Coordinates of C-alpha atoms in Angstrom, one line a residue:
X23 CA 113.4 22.6 117.2
X24 CA 116.3 21.5 115.2
X25 CA 117.0 18.3 118.1
X26 CA 120.5 19.8 118.0
X27 CA 123.0 20.4 121.1
X28 CA 124.0 24.2 121.6
X29 CA 126.7 25.9 123.5
X30 CA 128.2 28.7 123.6
X31 CA 131.8 28.9 123.8
X32 CA 134.3 31.8 124.0
X33 CA 137.5 31.6 122.8
X34 CA 139.2 33.8 125.8
X35 CA 138.4 31.7 128.4
X36 CA 140.6 28.9 126.1
X37 CA 143.9 31.4 126.5
X38 CA 146.5 30.6 128.0
X39 CA 146.3 32.2 131.3
X40 CA 142.4 31.2 132.1
X41 CA 143.5 27.4 131.3
X42 CA 146.7 27.9 134.0
X43 CA 144.3 29.1 136.5
X44 CA 141.3 26.7 135.6
X45 CA 143.7 23.9 136.2
X46 CA 145.4 25.4 139.2
X47 CA 141.8 26.1 140.4
X48 CA 140.6 22.5 140.0
X49 CA 143.7 21.2 142.3
X50 CA 142.8 23.4 144.8
X51 CA 145.6 26.0 144.3
X52 CA 144.4 28.7 145.6
X53 CA 142.5 27.1 148.2
X54 CA 138.7 28.3 148.4
X55 CA 138.0 30.5 145.6
X56 CA 136.5 34.0 147.3
X57 CA 136.1 36.5 144.9
X58 CA 137.2 37.4 141.4
X59 CA 136.8 40.5 138.8
X60 CA 136.4 40.6 135.0
X61 CA 135.3 42.7 132.4
X62 CA 136.6 44.1 128.7
X63 CA 138.0 47.2 129.1
X64 CA 139.1 48.6 125.6
X65 CA 138.5 52.1 123.7
X66 CA 136.0 51.5 121.2
X67 CA 134.7 54.7 120.6
X68 CA 136.2 55.5 116.7
X69 CA 135.2 52.0 115.8
X70 CA 131.4 52.1 116.8
X71 CA 130.8 55.3 115.1
X72 CA 132.9 54.1 111.7
X73 CA 131.1 53.4 108.3
X74 CA 133.2 50.4 108.0
X75 CA 134.5 48.4 110.9
X76 CA 130.5 46.8 112.1
X77 CA 127.8 45.5 109.1
X78 CA 124.8 47.9 109.7
X79 CA 126.1 50.0 112.6
X80 CA 125.2 47.1 114.9
X81 CA 127.4 48.2 117.9
X82 CA 126.8 51.6 117.8
X83 CA 122.9 50.5 117.5
X84 CA 123.1 48.3 120.8
X85 CA 125.1 51.6 122.5
X86 CA 122.2 53.7 121.9
X87 CA 118.9 51.0 122.5
X88 CA 120.4 49.1 125.6
X89 CA 121.4 49.3 128.8
X90 CA 123.8 48.1 131.3
X91 CA 126.6 45.5 130.4
X92 CA 126.4 44.5 126.1
X93 CA 129.3 42.9 126.1
X94 CA 129.8 40.4 129.5
X95 CA 131.6 37.3 128.0
X96 CA 135.4 38.3 127.6
X97 CA 136.7 38.2 131.6
X98 CA 133.2 36.3 133.0
X99 CA 132.9 33.2 131.2
X100 CA 136.3 31.8 132.5
X101 CA 135.5 33.0 135.6
X102 CA 132.5 31.2 135.8
X103 CA 134.6 28.2 135.2
X104 CA 136.9 28.8 137.6
X105 CA 133.5 29.1 140.2
X106 CA 132.1 25.7 138.8
X107 CA 128.9 27.8 137.8
X108 CA 126.2 25.3 136.9
X109 CA 128.5 22.9 137.7
X110 CA 128.1 22.5 141.6
X111 CA 127.5 26.2 142.4
X112 CA 125.4 29.3 139.8
X113 CA 124.9 33.2 139.5
X114 CA 122.3 33.6 143.0
X115 CA 121.9 37.4 142.4
X116 CA 123.3 40.9 140.4
X117 CA 123.4 44.8 141.2
X118 CA 123.9 46.5 138.4
X119 CA 125.5 50.0 138.3
X120 CA 126.4 52.4 134.9
X121 CA 127.5 56.1 134.7
X122 CA 125.9 58.5 132.7
X123 CA 127.6 58.8 128.9
X124 CA 129.6 61.1 128.9
X125 CA 130.9 60.9 125.2
X126 CA 129.0 58.7 122.2
X127 CA 125.5 61.1 122.8
X128 CA 128.2 64.2 122.3
X129 CA 129.6 62.3 119.4
X130 CA 126.3 61.7 117.5
X131 CA 125.6 65.3 117.3
X132 CA 128.9 66.5 116.5
X133 CA 129.2 64.0 113.2
X134 CA 125.8 64.6 112.4
X135 CA 125.5 67.8 112.1
X136 CA 127.6 67.5 109.2
X137 CA 126.9 64.4 107.9
X138 CA 123.4 62.9 107.7
X139 CA 124.5 59.0 108.0
X140 CA 124.3 60.3 111.6
X141 CA 121.0 61.6 111.9
X142 CA 119.8 58.7 113.4
X143 CA 122.0 58.4 116.6
X144 CA 122.1 62.6 117.1
X145 CA 119.2 62.0 119.4
X146 CA 119.5 58.5 121.1
X147 CA 120.0 57.8 125.1
X148 CA 123.2 56.1 125.0
X149 CA 124.1 53.8 127.7
X150 CA 126.5 54.9 130.1
X151 CA 130.1 55.0 129.6
X152 CA 130.6 52.2 132.4
X153 CA 128.9 49.8 134.3
X154 CA 130.0 47.0 136.6
X155 CA 128.3 44.4 138.4
X156 CA 128.2 42.5 141.6
X157 CA 126.9 39.2 141.4
X158 CA 126.9 36.5 144.5
X159 CA 126.3 32.9 143.8
X160 CA 125.0 30.4 146.0
X161 CA 128.1 29.7 147.8
X162 CA 128.5 33.3 148.7
X163 CA 130.8 34.0 146.1
X164 CA 131.3 37.5 145.3
X165 CA 132.1 38.6 140.8
X166 CA 132.4 42.0 139.6
X167 CA 132.4 42.5 135.3
X168 CA 133.0 45.5 134.2
X169 CA 132.3 46.9 130.8
X170 CA 133.8 50.1 129.1
X171 CA 134.8 50.6 125.5
X172 CA 135.1 54.6 125.3
X173 CA 137.1 56.3 128.0
X174 CA 140.6 56.2 127.8
X175 CA 141.7 53.8 129.7
X176 CA 144.6 50.8 128.8
X177 CA 142.7 48.0 127.2
X178 CA 142.8 45.3 130.1
X179 CA 139.9 41.8 130.4
X180 CA 141.0 42.4 134.6
X181 CA 141.4 38.2 135.0
X182 CA 141.6 38.6 139.2
X183 CA 141.1 35.6 141.3
X184 CA 141.1 35.7 144.9
X185 CA 141.0 32.3 146.7
X186 CA 141.9 31.6 150.6
X187 CA 145.3 30.3 150.2
X188 CA 146.5 31.8 147.0
X189 CA 145.5 34.4 144.5
X190 CA 146.0 35.2 140.5
X191 CA 146.1 38.3 138.2
X192 CA 147.0 38.7 134.7
X193 CA 146.2 42.3 133.6
X194 CA 148.4 44.2 133.9
X195 CA 150.7 42.7 132.0
X196 CA 152.5 40.5 133.1
X197 CA 150.5 38.4 135.1
X198 CA 151.0 37.4 137.7
X199 CA 150.6 34.9 140.8
X200 CA 151.1 34.8 144.2
X201 CA 152.0 32.3 147.3
X202 CA 150.7 31.5 150.5
X203 CA 152.1 34.5 151.9
X204 CA 150.2 36.8 149.4
X205 CA 153.5 38.0 148.0
X206 CA 153.9 37.7 144.1
X207 CA 156.0 34.8 142.8
X208 CA 159.3 35.4 140.9
X209 CA 159.4 34.9 137.6
X210 CA 161.4 31.7 138.1
X211 CA 158.4 30.6 140.4
X212 CA 156.0 31.9 137.9
X213 CA 157.5 29.5 135.5
X214 CA 157.6 26.2 137.4
X215 CA 154.1 27.0 138.5
X216 CA 153.2 26.8 134.5
X217 CA 155.1 23.3 133.8
X218 CA 153.6 22.1 136.7
X219 CA 150.0 22.9 136.3
X220 CA 149.4 23.8 132.7
X221 CA 147.2 20.9 130.6
X222 CA 148.9 18.8 128.4
X223 CA 147.0 21.1 125.6
X224 CA 149.3 23.6 126.5
X225 CA 152.1 21.6 126.8
X226 CA 151.5 20.4 123.2
X227 CA 152.1 23.8 121.4

């Protein structure tokens, strides 16, 4: 309709570690990429019920009216770049399961008992606290994407990359890269790998 190009950019795909491992993957450092895991794990329970955090309570409405992984982009977009999704490979099929809701419905009812503002949310069928999606690509690779914004887990985007030669893991910090024997390299070796494989845009920072 507008005859203008549109593309989706996700800030997390362009962080230092993501750009580093993308460069490494494209230069064959990991060998063939076999499997990767990403996700958005962060306790946003209080934020989602806050009257001041999000416009028109839009996040809470999403949780109360949709199922599945409602925020897949963090932790997933960089994996798609590394696996050349839509640049040679493609997502083939997906299986998605989630837990029941153990927290949000209970909190909505509790808040509604003392504040009429929350009554529209009290009887919603909230999505499960943890969603896990397993994806297979046309070239036989696998991906696990998770979303959990309610349980008391430390925040993580996971970012595990497993190849036939080496692997990488960003969380828990510090980020790590393995050698060909499947052991994490030392901080000194990690620094050398950054110097060798970091793209020019990082070296200019």
